[in-house]
Coordinates of C-alpha atoms in Angstrom, one line a residue:
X1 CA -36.8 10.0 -36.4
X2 CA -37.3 6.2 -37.4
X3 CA -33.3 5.8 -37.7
X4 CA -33.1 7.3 -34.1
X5 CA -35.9 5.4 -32.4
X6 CA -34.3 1.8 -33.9
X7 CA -30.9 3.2 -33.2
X8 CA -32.8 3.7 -29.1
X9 CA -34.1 0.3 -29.1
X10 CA -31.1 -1.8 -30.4
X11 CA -29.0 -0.3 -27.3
X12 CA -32.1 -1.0 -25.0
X13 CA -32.4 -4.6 -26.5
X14 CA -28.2 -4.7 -25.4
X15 CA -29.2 -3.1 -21.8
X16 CA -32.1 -5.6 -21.8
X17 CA -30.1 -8.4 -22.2
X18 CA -27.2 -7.3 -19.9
X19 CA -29.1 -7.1 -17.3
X20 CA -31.1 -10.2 -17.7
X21 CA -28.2 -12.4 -17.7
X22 CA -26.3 -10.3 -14.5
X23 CA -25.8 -13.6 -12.8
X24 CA -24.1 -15.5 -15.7
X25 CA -21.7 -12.4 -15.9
X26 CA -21.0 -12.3 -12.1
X27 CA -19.8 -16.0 -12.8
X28 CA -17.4 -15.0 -15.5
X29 CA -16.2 -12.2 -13.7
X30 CA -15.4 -13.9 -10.8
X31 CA -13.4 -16.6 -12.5
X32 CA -11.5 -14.0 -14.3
X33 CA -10.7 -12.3 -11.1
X34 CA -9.0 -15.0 -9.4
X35 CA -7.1 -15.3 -12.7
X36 CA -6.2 -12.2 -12.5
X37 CA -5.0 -12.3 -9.0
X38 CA -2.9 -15.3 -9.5
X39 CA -1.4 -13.9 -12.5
X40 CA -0.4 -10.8 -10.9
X41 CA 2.9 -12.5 -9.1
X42 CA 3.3 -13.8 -12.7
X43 CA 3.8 -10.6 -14.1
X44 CA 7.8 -9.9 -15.0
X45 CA 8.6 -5.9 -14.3
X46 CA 11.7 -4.6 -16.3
X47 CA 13.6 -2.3 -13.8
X48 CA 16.1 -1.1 -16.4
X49 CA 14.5 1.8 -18.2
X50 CA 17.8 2.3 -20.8
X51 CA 16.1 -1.0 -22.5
X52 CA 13.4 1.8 -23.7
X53 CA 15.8 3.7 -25.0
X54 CA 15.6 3.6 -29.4
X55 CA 18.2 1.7 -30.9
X56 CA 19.6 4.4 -32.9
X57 CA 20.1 7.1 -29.8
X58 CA 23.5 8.3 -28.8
X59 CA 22.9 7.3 -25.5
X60 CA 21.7 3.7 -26.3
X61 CA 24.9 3.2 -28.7
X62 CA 27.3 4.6 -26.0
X63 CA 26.0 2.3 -23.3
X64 CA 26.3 -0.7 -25.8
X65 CA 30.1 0.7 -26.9
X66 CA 31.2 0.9 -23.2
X67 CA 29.5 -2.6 -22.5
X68 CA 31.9 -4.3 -25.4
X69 CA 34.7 -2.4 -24.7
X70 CA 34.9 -2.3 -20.6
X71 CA 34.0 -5.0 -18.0
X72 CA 33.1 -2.5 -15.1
X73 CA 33.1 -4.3 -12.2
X74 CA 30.2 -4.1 -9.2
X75 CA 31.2 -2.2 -6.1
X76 CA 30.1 -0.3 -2.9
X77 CA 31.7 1.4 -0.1
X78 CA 30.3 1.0 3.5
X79 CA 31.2 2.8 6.5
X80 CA 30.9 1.2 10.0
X81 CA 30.9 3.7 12.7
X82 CA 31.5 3.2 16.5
X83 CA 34.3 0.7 15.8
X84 CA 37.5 -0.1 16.9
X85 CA 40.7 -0.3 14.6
X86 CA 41.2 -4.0 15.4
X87 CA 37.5 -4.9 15.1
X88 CA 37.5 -3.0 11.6
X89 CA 40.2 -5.1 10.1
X90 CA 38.5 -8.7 11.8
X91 CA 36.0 -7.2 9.4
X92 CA 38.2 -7.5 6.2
X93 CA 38.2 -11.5 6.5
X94 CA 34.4 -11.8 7.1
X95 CA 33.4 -9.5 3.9
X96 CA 36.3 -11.5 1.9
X97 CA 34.5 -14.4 2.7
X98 CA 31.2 -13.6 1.2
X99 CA 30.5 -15.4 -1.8
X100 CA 30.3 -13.2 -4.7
X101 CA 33.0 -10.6 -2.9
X102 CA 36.3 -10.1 -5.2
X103 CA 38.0 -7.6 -3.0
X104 CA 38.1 -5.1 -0.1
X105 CA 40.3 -2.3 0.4
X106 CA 40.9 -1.1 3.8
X107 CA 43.8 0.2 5.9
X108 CA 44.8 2.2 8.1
X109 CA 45.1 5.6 6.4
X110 CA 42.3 8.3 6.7
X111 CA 41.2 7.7 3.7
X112 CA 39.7 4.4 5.4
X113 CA 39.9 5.0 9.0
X114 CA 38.9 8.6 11.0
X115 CA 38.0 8.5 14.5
X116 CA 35.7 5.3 15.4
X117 CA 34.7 5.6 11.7
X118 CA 35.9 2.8 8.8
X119 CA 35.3 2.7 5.5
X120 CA 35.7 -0.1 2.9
X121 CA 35.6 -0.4 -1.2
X122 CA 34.2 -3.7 -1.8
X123 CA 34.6 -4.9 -5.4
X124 CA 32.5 -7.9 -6.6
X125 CA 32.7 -10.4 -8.6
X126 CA 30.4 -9.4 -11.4
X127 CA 29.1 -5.9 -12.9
X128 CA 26.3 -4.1 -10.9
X129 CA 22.8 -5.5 -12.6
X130 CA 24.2 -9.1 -12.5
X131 CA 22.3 -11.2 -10.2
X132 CA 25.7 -12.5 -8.4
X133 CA 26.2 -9.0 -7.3
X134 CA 23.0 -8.1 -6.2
X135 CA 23.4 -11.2 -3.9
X136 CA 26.7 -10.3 -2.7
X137 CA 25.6 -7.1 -1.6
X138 CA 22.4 -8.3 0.6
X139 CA 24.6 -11.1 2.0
X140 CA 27.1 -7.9 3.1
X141 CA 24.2 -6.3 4.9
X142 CA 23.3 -9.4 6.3
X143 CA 27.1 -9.6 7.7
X144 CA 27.0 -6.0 8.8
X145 CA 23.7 -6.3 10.5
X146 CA 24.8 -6.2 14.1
X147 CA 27.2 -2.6 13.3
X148 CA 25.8 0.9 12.2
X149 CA 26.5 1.1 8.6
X150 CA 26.3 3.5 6.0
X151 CA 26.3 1.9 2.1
X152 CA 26.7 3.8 -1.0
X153 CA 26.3 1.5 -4.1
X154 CA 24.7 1.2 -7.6
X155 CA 24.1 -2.3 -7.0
X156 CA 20.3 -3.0 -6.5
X157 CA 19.6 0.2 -6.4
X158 CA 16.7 0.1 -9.3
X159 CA 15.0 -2.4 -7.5
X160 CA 15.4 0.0 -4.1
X161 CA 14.4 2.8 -6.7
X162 CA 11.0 1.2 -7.7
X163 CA 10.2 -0.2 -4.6
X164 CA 10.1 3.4 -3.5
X165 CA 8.4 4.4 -6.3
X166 CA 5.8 1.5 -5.9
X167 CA 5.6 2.9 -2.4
X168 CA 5.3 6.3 -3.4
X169 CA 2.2 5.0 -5.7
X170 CA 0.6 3.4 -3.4
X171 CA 0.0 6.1 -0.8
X172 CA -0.8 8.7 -4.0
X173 CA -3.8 5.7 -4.4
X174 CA -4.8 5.9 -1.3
X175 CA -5.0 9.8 -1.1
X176 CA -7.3 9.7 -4.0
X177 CA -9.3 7.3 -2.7
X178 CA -9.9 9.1 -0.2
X179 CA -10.6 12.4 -2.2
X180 CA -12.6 11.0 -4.5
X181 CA -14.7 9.2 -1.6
X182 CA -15.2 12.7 -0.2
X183 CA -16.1 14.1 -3.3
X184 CA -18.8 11.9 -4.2
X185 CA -20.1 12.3 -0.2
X186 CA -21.2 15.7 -0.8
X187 CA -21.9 15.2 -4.8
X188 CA -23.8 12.0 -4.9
X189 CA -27.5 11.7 -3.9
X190 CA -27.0 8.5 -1.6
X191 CA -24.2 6.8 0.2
X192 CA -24.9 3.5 -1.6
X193 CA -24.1 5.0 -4.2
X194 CA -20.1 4.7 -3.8
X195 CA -19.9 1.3 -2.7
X196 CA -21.0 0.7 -6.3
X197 CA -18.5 2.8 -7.8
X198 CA -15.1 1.3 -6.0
X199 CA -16.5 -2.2 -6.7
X200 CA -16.6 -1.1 -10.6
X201 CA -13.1 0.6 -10.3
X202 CA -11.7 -2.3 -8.3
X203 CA -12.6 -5.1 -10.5
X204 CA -11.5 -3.3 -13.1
X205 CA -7.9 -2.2 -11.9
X206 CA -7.4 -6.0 -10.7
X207 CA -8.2 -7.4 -13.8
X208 CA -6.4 -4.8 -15.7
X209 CA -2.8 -5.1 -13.3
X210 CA -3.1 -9.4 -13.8
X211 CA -3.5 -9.5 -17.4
X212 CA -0.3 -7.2 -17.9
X213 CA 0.9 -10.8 -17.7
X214 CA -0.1 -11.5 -21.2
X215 CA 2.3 -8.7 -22.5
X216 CA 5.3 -10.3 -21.4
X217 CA 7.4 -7.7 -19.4
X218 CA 6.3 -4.3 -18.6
X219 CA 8.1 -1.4 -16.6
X220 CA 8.5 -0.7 -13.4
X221 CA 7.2 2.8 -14.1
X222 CA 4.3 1.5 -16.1
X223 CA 3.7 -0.8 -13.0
X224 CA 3.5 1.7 -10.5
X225 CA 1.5 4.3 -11.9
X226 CA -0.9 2.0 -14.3
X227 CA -3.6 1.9 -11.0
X228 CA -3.7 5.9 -10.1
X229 CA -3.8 6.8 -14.1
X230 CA -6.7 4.4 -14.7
X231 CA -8.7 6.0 -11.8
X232 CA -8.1 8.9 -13.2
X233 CA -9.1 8.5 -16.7
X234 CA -11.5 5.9 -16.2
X235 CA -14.1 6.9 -13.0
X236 CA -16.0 9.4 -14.5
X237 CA -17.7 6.2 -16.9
X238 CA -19.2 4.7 -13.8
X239 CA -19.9 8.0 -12.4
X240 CA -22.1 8.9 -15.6
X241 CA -23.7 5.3 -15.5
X242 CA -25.3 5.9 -11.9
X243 CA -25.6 9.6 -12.7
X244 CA -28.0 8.1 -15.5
X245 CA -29.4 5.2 -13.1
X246 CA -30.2 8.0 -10.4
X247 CA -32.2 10.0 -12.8
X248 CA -34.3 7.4 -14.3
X249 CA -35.1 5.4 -10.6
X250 CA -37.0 8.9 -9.8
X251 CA -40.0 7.2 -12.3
X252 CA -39.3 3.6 -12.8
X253 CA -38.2 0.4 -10.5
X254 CA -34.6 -0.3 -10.5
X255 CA -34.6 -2.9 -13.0
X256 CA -36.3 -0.7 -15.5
X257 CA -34.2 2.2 -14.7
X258 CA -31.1 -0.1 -14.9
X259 CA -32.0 -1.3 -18.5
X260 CA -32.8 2.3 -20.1
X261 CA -30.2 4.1 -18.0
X262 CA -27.4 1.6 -19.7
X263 CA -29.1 2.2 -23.1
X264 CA -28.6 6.0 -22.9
X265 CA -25.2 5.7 -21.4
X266 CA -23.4 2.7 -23.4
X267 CA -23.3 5.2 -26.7
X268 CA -22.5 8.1 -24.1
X269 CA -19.6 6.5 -22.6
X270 CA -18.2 4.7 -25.9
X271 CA -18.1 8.3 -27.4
X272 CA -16.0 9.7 -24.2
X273 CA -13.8 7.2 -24.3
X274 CA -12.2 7.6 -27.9
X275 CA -10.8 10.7 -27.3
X276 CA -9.1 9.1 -24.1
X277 CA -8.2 5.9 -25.9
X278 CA -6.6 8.2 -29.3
X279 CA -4.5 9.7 -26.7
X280 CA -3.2 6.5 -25.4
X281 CA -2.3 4.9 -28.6
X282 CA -0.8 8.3 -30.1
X283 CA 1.7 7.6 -26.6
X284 CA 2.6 4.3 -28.2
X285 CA 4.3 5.7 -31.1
X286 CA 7.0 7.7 -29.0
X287 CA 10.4 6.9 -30.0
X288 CA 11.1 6.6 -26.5
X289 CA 9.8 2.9 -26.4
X290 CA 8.4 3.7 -22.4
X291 CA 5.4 5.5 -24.3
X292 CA 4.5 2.3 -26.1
X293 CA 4.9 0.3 -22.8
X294 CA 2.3 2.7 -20.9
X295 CA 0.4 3.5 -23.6
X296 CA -0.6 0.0 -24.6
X297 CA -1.3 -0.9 -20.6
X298 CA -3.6 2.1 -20.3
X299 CA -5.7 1.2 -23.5
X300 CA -5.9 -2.0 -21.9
X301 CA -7.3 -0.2 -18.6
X302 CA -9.6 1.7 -20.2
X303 CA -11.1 -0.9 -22.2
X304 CA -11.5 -3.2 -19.0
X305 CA -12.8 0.1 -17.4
X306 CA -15.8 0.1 -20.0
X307 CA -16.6 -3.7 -19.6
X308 CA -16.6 -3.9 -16.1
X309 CA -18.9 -0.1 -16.7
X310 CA -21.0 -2.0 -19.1
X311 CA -21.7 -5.4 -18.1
X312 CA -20.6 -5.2 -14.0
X313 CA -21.9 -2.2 -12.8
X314 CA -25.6 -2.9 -13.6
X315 CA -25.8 -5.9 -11.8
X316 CA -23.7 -4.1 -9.1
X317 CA -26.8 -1.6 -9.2
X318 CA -29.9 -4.1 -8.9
X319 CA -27.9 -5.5 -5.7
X320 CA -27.3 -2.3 -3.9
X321 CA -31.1 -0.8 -5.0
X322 CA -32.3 -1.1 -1.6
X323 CA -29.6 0.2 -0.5
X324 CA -29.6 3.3 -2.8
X325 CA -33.3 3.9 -1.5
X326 CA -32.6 4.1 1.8
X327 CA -29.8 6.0 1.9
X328 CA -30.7 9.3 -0.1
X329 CA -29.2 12.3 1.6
X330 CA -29.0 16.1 0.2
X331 CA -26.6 17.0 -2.4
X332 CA -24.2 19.5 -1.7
X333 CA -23.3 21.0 -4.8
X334 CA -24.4 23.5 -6.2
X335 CA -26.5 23.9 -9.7
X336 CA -24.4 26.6 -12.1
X337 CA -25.8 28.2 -14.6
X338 CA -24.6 28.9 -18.0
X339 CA -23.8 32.5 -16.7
X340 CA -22.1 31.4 -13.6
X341 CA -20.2 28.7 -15.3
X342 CA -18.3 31.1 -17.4
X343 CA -17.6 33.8 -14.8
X344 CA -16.5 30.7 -13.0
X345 CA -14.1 30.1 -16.1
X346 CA -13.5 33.7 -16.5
X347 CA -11.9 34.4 -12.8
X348 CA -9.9 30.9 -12.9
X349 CA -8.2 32.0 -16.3
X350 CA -7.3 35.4 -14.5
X351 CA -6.0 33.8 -11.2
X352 CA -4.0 30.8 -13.5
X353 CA -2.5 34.1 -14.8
X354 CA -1.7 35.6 -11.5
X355 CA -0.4 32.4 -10.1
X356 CA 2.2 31.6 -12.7
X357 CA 3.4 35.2 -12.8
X358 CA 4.0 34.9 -9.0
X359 CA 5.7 31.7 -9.4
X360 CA 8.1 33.3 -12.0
X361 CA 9.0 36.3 -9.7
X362 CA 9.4 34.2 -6.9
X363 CA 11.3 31.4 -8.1
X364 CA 15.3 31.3 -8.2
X365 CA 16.8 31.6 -11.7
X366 CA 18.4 28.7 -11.8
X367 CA 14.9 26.5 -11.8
X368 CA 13.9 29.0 -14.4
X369 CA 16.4 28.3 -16.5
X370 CA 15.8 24.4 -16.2
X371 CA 11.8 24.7 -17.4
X372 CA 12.9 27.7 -20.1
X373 CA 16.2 26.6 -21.5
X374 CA 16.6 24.1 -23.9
X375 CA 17.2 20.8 -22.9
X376 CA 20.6 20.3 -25.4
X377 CA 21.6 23.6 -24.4
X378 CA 21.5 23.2 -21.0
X379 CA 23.4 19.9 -21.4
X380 CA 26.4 21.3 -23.3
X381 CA 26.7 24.4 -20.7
X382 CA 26.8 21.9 -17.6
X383 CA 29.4 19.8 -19.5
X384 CA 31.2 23.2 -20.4
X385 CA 31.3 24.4 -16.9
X386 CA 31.8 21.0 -14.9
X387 CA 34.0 18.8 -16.6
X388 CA 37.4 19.1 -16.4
X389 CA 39.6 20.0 -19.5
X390 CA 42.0 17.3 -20.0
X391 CA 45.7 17.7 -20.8

């Protein structure tokens, strides 16, 4: 009992102090945001995910063989429609004259011209993820602005890929903000309640996203999807903090209930956040060298998550107290008992069950085959039924 009661205080005599000294860590938080948001642009994203790839794979050593042995040679082929035969060869000249442009093919055959359609192979001057490429190809848009064009090309097309991905992201954020923020409408016991909580998140997904600059280069992957995975993993930590805050503010001032609420939940939270964290780092010893590049980001989330949980959000708290009072409302879910919890558990086992067993029956074979067969297998039967035998 002695060992527990010290064990009590020291975390209260951390709360205590954490709270007393709120505005000293608003300062430092606020200088490391702007760091962080200045940092952000600083931040170099790898768009090449082969550079993940372990040095000793078969497809890492055939990219490097066919890189020493062949110079292959950027291109793209773009087809202007609604265009004249004698407009489509004026064209030639203008796309030879691009800077970065070593060739185009056109002519009159159909293999070029059909109808009011043209279509040229444009060679450049260097392979497809050198920079002189990627330039040559914008500044061909730019020349085929004014026509209706259609481009198919390797060239740029990871940066087009993780700009949509980015994209993509972005809108998945959004959508779970929004979720979430409905969620905690009906499950919270006042509206000032979530304010507090996308602060909390908010700071700590800017600060995590501007220090990625201190690791040098990270993926594009890892930079897209860092901000949804960290909401993921990490809002339930502020969530138990106010949780804690609510429940204590029933019989103390907010100050009070501040201070013993972070007490209880600082060991809480730590605890919770191991198993998270263990996952993380077991990512960072994949092979595949993308694990270690997500894996070290995300322990770096979490860990931001927990200070701006532990040292943030209690100031955060004391400022929106008023607000908190006045804006209590019912809560909308439900208490479940230990009996109703597991018939709860009970009927979603059965209809997980039922819901994979409808998805086999109803699903075509062939995207069976993909989930069921193994991967090497698979490979070798595509290869055995597409590629041609060669005589």
């Amino acid at each position: 009992m002695e060992e527990k009661k010290e064990k009590g205080n020291f975390w209260l005599t951390v709360a205590t102090f954490i709270v007393n000294k709120r505005k000293a860590i608003y300062v430092l938080f606020f200088i490391a945001i702007i760091y962080s948001v200045v940092s952000v642009n600083k931040v170099s994203v790898n768009q090449d995910i082969t550079k993940y790839l372990p040095a000793d794979s078969e497809t890492n050593r055939g990219l490097n063989l066919m890189e020493e042995q062949f110079l292959t040679y950027g291109s793209a082929r773009v087809m202007v429609s609604n265009i004249t035969y004698t407009d489509a060869q004026k064209l030639v000249d203008e796309l030879e004259a691009v800077k970065g442009v070593k060739e185009v093919a056109f002519d009159d055959s159909e293999d070029h011209y059909t109808g009011t359609n043209a279509l040229y192979d444009i060679t450049f001057s260097g392979e497809e993820e050198e920079q002189v490429s990627k330039d040559a190809m914008n500044a061909v848009r730019e020349t085929l602005a004014d026509y209706d064009t259609y481009v198919s090309t390797e060239v740029g097309a990871e940066e087009e890929t993780s700009k949509a991905l980015a994209k993509d992201m972005n809108l998945i954020l959004v959508l779970a903000v929004i979720i979430i923020v409905a969620v905690l409408l009906l499950s919270t016991k006042a509206y000032m309640e979530i304010p507090v909580l996308l602060i909390t998140f908010g700071v700590a997904a800017i600060l995590n996203k501007g220090t990625n600059y201190w690791l040098g280069t990270i993926s594009s992957v890892t930079d897209s999807i860092a901000v949804v995975l960290q909401l993921a993993l990490a809002i339930d930590y502020a969530i138990i903090l106010c949780d804690r805050f609510m429940e204590e503010h029933e019989t103390m001032d907010a100050e009070s209930a501040v201070k013993v609420a972070l007490s209880k939940a600082i060991p809480e939270i730590s605890a919770s956040s191991l198993t998270t964290i263990s996952g993380m780092v077991a990512m960072m010893f994949m092979q595949f060298r993308l694990g270690y590049d997500m894996g070290i980001v995300l322990v770096k989330a979490i860990i931001f998550s927990l200070v701006s949980v532990f040292l943030l959000m209690p100031g955060i708290l004391l400022l929106f107290a008023k607000g908190i009072d006045n804006s209590h409302h019912r809560c909308y879910v439900p208490n479940i008992t230990l009996q109703g919890s597991w018939r709860i558990r009970q009927n979603t086992s059965y209809r997980r069950c039922l819901c994979w067993c409808l998805y086999l029956l109803s699903s075509n074979p062939a995207d069976v085959n993909t989930y069921m067969i193994p991967a090497p297998w698979r490979v070798r039967k595509r290869v055995s039924q597409k590629s041609p035998r060669r005589r």
